[in-house]
């Protein structure tokens, strides 16, 4: 059985003081039935690791370099993240694909770099509104996942996948449980091509997940958790989502 996973994506929000309060609230609300993690800006990883160590709440980064080391100003390598005991790294978030022109191949290389350091990549896929309206949703997410599958081979089973329709991110407009389930089922079918990946890989839903819609989304058979942006910055909302997951 896949254990449900709820991941907060803080994006470029937070401060050392605000983070300490938020993390204390999340830790204070344990135990959770689901696995819980927060993906924080890199500069906060040291504080986060110190505060969460031994708490069962895990942490990760929002991106990782595809390169192991070298002259890549501004980038952070997977080995550096591993020094802070990151359990996860988001890769291919739509904001990275859109604002930083990340290609499917680059996202796949980042997933590979994370795995090589024992960090689980959370590979994000999702279609824009224009692509959905043109009937291209499944083709787009299939193409995005295929690049990762090709790069990882059997190690595809070691990733977490997140379906995040771009039109639902930060808009307050959530995919209906049925819309999300249908894409998750298609992704699960595609995972079958790599060993036991279909059974093992957790497929999270992301895009305006809130306390009041989490339970119905998480009740879908192929939705194994949530990737939460805005609502992960509010302790009560995030804790309620974590509880809805188990
Ligand atoms: P949102 O963001 O929950 O604010 O829509 C989700 C995400 O971008 O991961």
Short mmCIF file of C-alpha atoms and ligand atoms in Angstrom, two decimals:
data_model
loop_
_atom_site.label_atom_id
_atom_site.label_comp_id
_atom_site.label_asym_id
_atom_site.label_seq_id
_atom_site.Cartn_x
_atom_site.Cartn_y
_atom_site.Cartn_z
CA UNK A 1 0.00 0.00 0.00
CA UNK A 2 1.27 3.47 -0.85
CA UNK A 3 1.42 5.70 2.21
CA UNK A 4 -0.11 9.09 1.52
CA UNK A 5 2.30 12.04 1.30
CA UNK A 6 1.55 15.74 1.84
CA UNK A 7 4.25 18.19 0.76
CA UNK A 8 4.20 21.93 1.41
CA UNK A 9 5.81 24.04 -1.31
CA UNK A 10 6.62 27.36 0.29
CA UNK A 11 7.82 28.85 -3.00
CA UNK A 12 9.62 32.18 -2.38
CA UNK A 13 7.89 32.94 0.89
CA UNK A 14 8.92 32.95 4.52
CA UNK A 15 11.40 34.48 6.91
CA UNK A 16 13.47 32.89 9.64
CA UNK A 17 11.04 34.13 12.30
CA UNK A 18 7.87 33.17 10.43
CA UNK A 19 9.25 29.75 9.48
CA UNK A 20 10.09 28.89 13.08
CA UNK A 21 6.49 29.51 14.12
CA UNK A 22 5.02 27.61 11.19
CA UNK A 23 7.29 24.59 11.68
CA UNK A 24 6.64 24.52 15.41
CA UNK A 25 2.90 24.38 14.74
CA UNK A 26 3.29 21.58 12.18
CA UNK A 27 5.50 19.55 14.50
CA UNK A 28 3.21 20.26 17.44
CA UNK A 29 0.23 18.75 15.63
CA UNK A 30 1.86 15.31 15.28
CA UNK A 31 1.35 12.44 14.92
CA UNK A 32 0.15 12.30 11.32
CA UNK A 33 -1.06 9.18 9.58
CA UNK A 34 0.40 10.45 6.32
CA UNK A 35 4.00 11.29 5.54
CA UNK A 36 4.49 15.07 5.78
CA UNK A 37 7.22 17.27 4.30
CA UNK A 38 7.99 20.90 3.54
CA UNK A 39 10.02 22.13 0.57
CA UNK A 40 11.63 25.39 1.61
CA UNK A 41 13.86 28.01 -0.05
CA UNK A 42 17.45 26.69 0.06
CA UNK A 43 18.68 29.46 2.31
CA UNK A 44 16.36 28.15 5.06
CA UNK A 45 17.45 24.51 4.84
CA UNK A 46 19.90 24.74 7.74
CA UNK A 47 17.32 26.18 10.13
CA UNK A 48 14.65 23.79 8.87
CA UNK A 49 16.84 20.72 9.27
CA UNK A 50 17.79 21.79 12.80
CA UNK A 51 14.19 22.40 13.79
CA UNK A 52 12.69 19.27 12.22
CA UNK A 53 15.44 16.76 13.05
CA UNK A 54 13.94 13.76 14.80
CA UNK A 55 10.37 15.01 14.36
CA UNK A 56 9.08 12.70 11.56
CA UNK A 57 8.23 15.83 9.51
CA UNK A 58 10.63 15.81 6.56
CA UNK A 59 12.08 18.56 4.42
CA UNK A 60 13.36 19.22 0.97
CA UNK A 61 14.31 21.77 -1.68
CA UNK A 62 12.29 23.32 -4.48
CA UNK A 63 14.82 22.68 -7.22
CA UNK A 64 18.22 21.07 -7.75
CA UNK A 65 20.97 21.49 -10.32
CA UNK A 66 21.34 18.87 -13.03
CA UNK A 67 25.11 19.26 -12.64
CA UNK A 68 27.19 17.57 -9.95
CA UNK A 69 29.46 20.61 -9.41
CA UNK A 70 31.26 23.34 -11.28
CA UNK A 71 30.93 26.84 -12.68
CA UNK A 72 27.15 27.19 -12.45
CA UNK A 73 26.64 30.45 -10.58
CA UNK A 74 23.56 30.45 -8.42
CA UNK A 75 22.87 26.73 -8.66
CA UNK A 76 22.74 24.26 -5.77
CA UNK A 77 23.83 20.67 -6.28
CA UNK A 78 22.16 17.52 -5.01
CA UNK A 79 25.27 16.75 -2.93
CA UNK A 80 24.86 20.10 -1.17
CA UNK A 81 21.19 19.35 -0.47
CA UNK A 82 22.18 15.93 0.85
CA UNK A 83 24.46 17.63 3.39
CA UNK A 84 21.30 19.14 4.85
CA UNK A 85 19.61 15.73 4.89
CA UNK A 86 16.99 16.73 2.33
CA UNK A 87 14.57 13.89 1.74
CA UNK A 88 12.96 15.48 -1.33
CA UNK A 89 13.62 17.94 -4.14
CA UNK A 90 10.89 19.30 -6.39
CA UNK A 91 11.89 19.15 -10.04
CA UNK A 92 10.08 20.56 -13.05
CA UNK A 93 7.59 22.67 -11.14
CA UNK A 94 5.57 24.60 -13.72
CA UNK A 95 7.01 27.88 -12.43
CA UNK A 96 10.50 26.56 -13.24
CA UNK A 97 9.37 25.26 -16.63
CA UNK A 98 7.66 28.56 -17.44
CA UNK A 99 9.91 31.26 -15.96
CA UNK A 100 13.23 29.45 -16.29
CA UNK A 101 12.57 27.69 -19.59
CA UNK A 102 13.24 24.23 -18.17
CA UNK A 103 12.84 21.52 -20.81
CA UNK A 104 11.58 17.99 -20.23
CA UNK A 105 15.15 16.76 -20.71
CA UNK A 106 16.57 19.16 -18.13
CA UNK A 107 13.88 18.14 -15.64
CA UNK A 108 14.79 14.49 -16.24
CA UNK A 109 18.48 15.25 -15.66
CA UNK A 110 17.60 17.00 -12.39
CA UNK A 111 15.61 13.97 -11.26
CA UNK A 112 18.62 11.79 -12.06
CA UNK A 113 20.99 14.12 -10.15
CA UNK A 114 18.74 14.03 -7.07
CA UNK A 115 18.45 10.23 -7.07
CA UNK A 116 22.21 9.88 -7.40
CA UNK A 117 22.51 11.58 -3.99
CA UNK A 118 19.73 9.63 -2.33
CA UNK A 119 17.19 12.46 -2.63
CA UNK A 120 13.71 11.60 -3.89
CA UNK A 121 12.74 13.87 -6.77
CA UNK A 122 9.13 15.04 -6.81
CA UNK A 123 8.64 15.36 -10.55
CA UNK A 124 5.92 17.87 -11.43
CA UNK A 125 3.86 17.58 -14.61
CA UNK A 126 0.80 19.43 -15.79
CA UNK A 127 -0.96 21.13 -18.66
CA UNK A 128 -1.85 24.79 -19.25
CA UNK A 129 -5.44 25.89 -19.68
CA UNK A 130 -4.90 26.26 -23.43
CA UNK A 131 -3.60 22.71 -23.65
CA UNK A 132 -6.57 21.39 -21.64
CA UNK A 133 -9.04 23.27 -23.82
CA UNK A 134 -7.34 21.82 -26.91
CA UNK A 135 -7.78 18.30 -25.53
CA UNK A 136 -4.04 17.86 -25.04
CA UNK A 137 -3.90 17.19 -21.29
CA UNK A 138 -2.94 13.52 -21.43
CA UNK A 139 -0.52 14.03 -24.31
CA UNK A 140 1.31 16.81 -22.45
CA UNK A 141 1.71 14.99 -19.15
CA UNK A 142 2.64 11.78 -21.00
CA UNK A 143 5.41 13.62 -22.83
CA UNK A 144 6.70 15.19 -19.60
CA UNK A 145 6.73 11.83 -17.79
CA UNK A 146 8.23 9.98 -20.77
CA UNK A 147 11.37 12.12 -20.68
CA UNK A 148 11.90 11.21 -17.03
CA UNK A 149 11.11 7.54 -17.63
CA UNK A 150 13.64 7.38 -20.43
CA UNK A 151 16.38 8.94 -18.31
CA UNK A 152 15.71 6.89 -15.18
CA UNK A 153 14.85 3.42 -16.46
CA UNK A 154 14.05 1.10 -13.56
CA UNK A 155 14.75 3.91 -11.08
CA UNK A 156 11.49 5.51 -12.18
CA UNK A 157 9.97 3.51 -9.32
CA UNK A 158 11.96 5.67 -6.86
CA UNK A 159 10.39 9.03 -7.72
CA UNK A 160 7.31 10.83 -6.50
CA UNK A 161 5.15 12.26 -9.26
CA UNK A 162 2.97 15.35 -8.88
CA UNK A 163 0.18 16.24 -11.27
CA UNK A 164 -0.35 19.98 -11.12
CA UNK A 165 -2.60 21.50 -13.76
CA UNK A 166 -1.05 24.92 -14.39
CA UNK A 167 -4.49 26.56 -14.50
CA UNK A 168 -5.18 25.37 -10.94
CA UNK A 169 -1.96 26.66 -9.36
CA UNK A 170 -2.50 29.68 -7.14
CA UNK A 171 -5.80 30.45 -8.87
CA UNK A 172 -8.26 29.05 -6.36
CA UNK A 173 -9.58 26.92 -9.22
CA UNK A 174 -9.04 23.26 -8.31
CA UNK A 175 -9.41 20.33 -10.67
CA UNK A 176 -12.49 18.35 -9.69
CA UNK A 177 -11.70 15.02 -8.04
CA UNK A 178 -12.90 13.28 -11.22
CA UNK A 179 -10.73 15.46 -13.50
CA UNK A 180 -7.68 14.83 -11.33
CA UNK A 181 -8.37 11.10 -10.96
CA UNK A 182 -8.63 10.65 -14.70
CA UNK A 183 -5.17 12.17 -15.29
CA UNK A 184 -3.70 10.26 -12.33
CA UNK A 185 -5.05 6.99 -13.75
CA UNK A 186 -3.45 7.76 -17.12
CA UNK A 187 -0.12 8.51 -15.42
CA UNK A 188 -0.38 5.27 -13.42
CA UNK A 189 -0.90 3.33 -16.67
CA UNK A 190 2.21 4.94 -18.12
CA UNK A 191 4.22 4.05 -15.01
CA UNK A 192 3.44 0.38 -15.70
CA UNK A 193 6.08 0.41 -18.39
CA UNK A 194 8.86 0.49 -15.76
CA UNK A 195 8.99 -2.51 -13.41
CA UNK A 196 6.94 -2.01 -10.27
CA UNK A 197 6.71 1.76 -10.67
CA UNK A 198 2.93 1.75 -11.10
CA UNK A 199 2.46 0.11 -7.72
CA UNK A 200 5.16 2.06 -5.88
CA UNK A 201 5.19 5.62 -7.20
CA UNK A 202 3.02 8.04 -5.28
CA UNK A 203 1.18 10.44 -7.55
CA UNK A 204 0.34 13.68 -5.73
CA UNK A 205 -2.23 16.22 -6.83
CA UNK A 206 -1.37 19.92 -6.64
CA UNK A 207 -3.21 23.10 -7.54
CA UNK A 208 -5.26 25.12 -5.02
CA UNK A 209 -5.49 22.27 -2.50
CA UNK A 210 -7.12 23.62 0.65
CA UNK A 211 -8.44 22.25 3.91
CA UNK A 212 -11.96 22.17 2.50
CA UNK A 213 -11.23 20.29 -0.75
CA UNK A 214 -8.39 17.99 0.33
CA UNK A 215 -10.49 15.09 1.61
CA UNK A 216 -12.48 14.61 -1.60
CA UNK A 217 -9.35 14.77 -3.75
CA UNK A 218 -7.44 12.39 -1.49
CA UNK A 219 -10.31 9.90 -1.57
CA UNK A 220 -9.64 9.19 -5.27
CA UNK A 221 -7.98 5.81 -5.83
CA UNK A 222 -4.97 7.12 -7.75
CA UNK A 223 -4.35 10.30 -5.71
CA UNK A 224 -1.66 9.42 -3.18
CA UNK A 225 -1.21 12.81 -1.58
CA UNK A 226 -1.02 16.53 -2.17
CA UNK A 227 1.52 19.17 -3.17
CA UNK A 228 0.33 22.31 -1.43
CA UNK A 229 1.44 25.86 -2.24
CA UNK A 230 -0.45 28.79 -0.73
CA UNK A 231 -2.23 26.75 1.94
CA UNK A 232 1.08 25.35 3.21
CA UNK A 233 1.99 28.80 4.58
CA UNK A 234 -0.94 28.78 7.00
CA UNK A 235 -0.40 26.37 9.86
CA UNK A 236 -4.05 25.50 10.51
CA UNK A 237 -4.80 24.96 6.81
CA UNK A 238 -1.74 22.82 6.23
CA UNK A 239 -2.29 20.73 9.33
CA UNK A 240 -5.91 20.13 8.31
CA UNK A 241 -4.75 18.94 4.86
CA UNK A 242 -2.20 16.61 6.47
CA UNK A 243 -4.92 15.17 8.68
CA UNK A 244 -7.27 14.73 5.72
CA UNK A 245 -4.57 12.52 4.19
CA UNK A 246 -4.70 10.05 7.05
P1 LIG B 1 -1.12 26.28 -4.86
O1 LIG B 1 0.31 25.85 -5.45
O2 LIG B 1 -1.49 25.25 -3.83
O3 LIG B 1 -0.89 27.65 -4.26
O4 LIG B 1 -2.08 26.30 -5.99
C1 LIG B 1 0.62 24.51 -5.69
C2 LIG B 1 2.00 24.40 -6.27
O5 LIG B 1 2.39 25.25 -7.08
O6 LIG B 1 2.76 23.45 -5.94
#
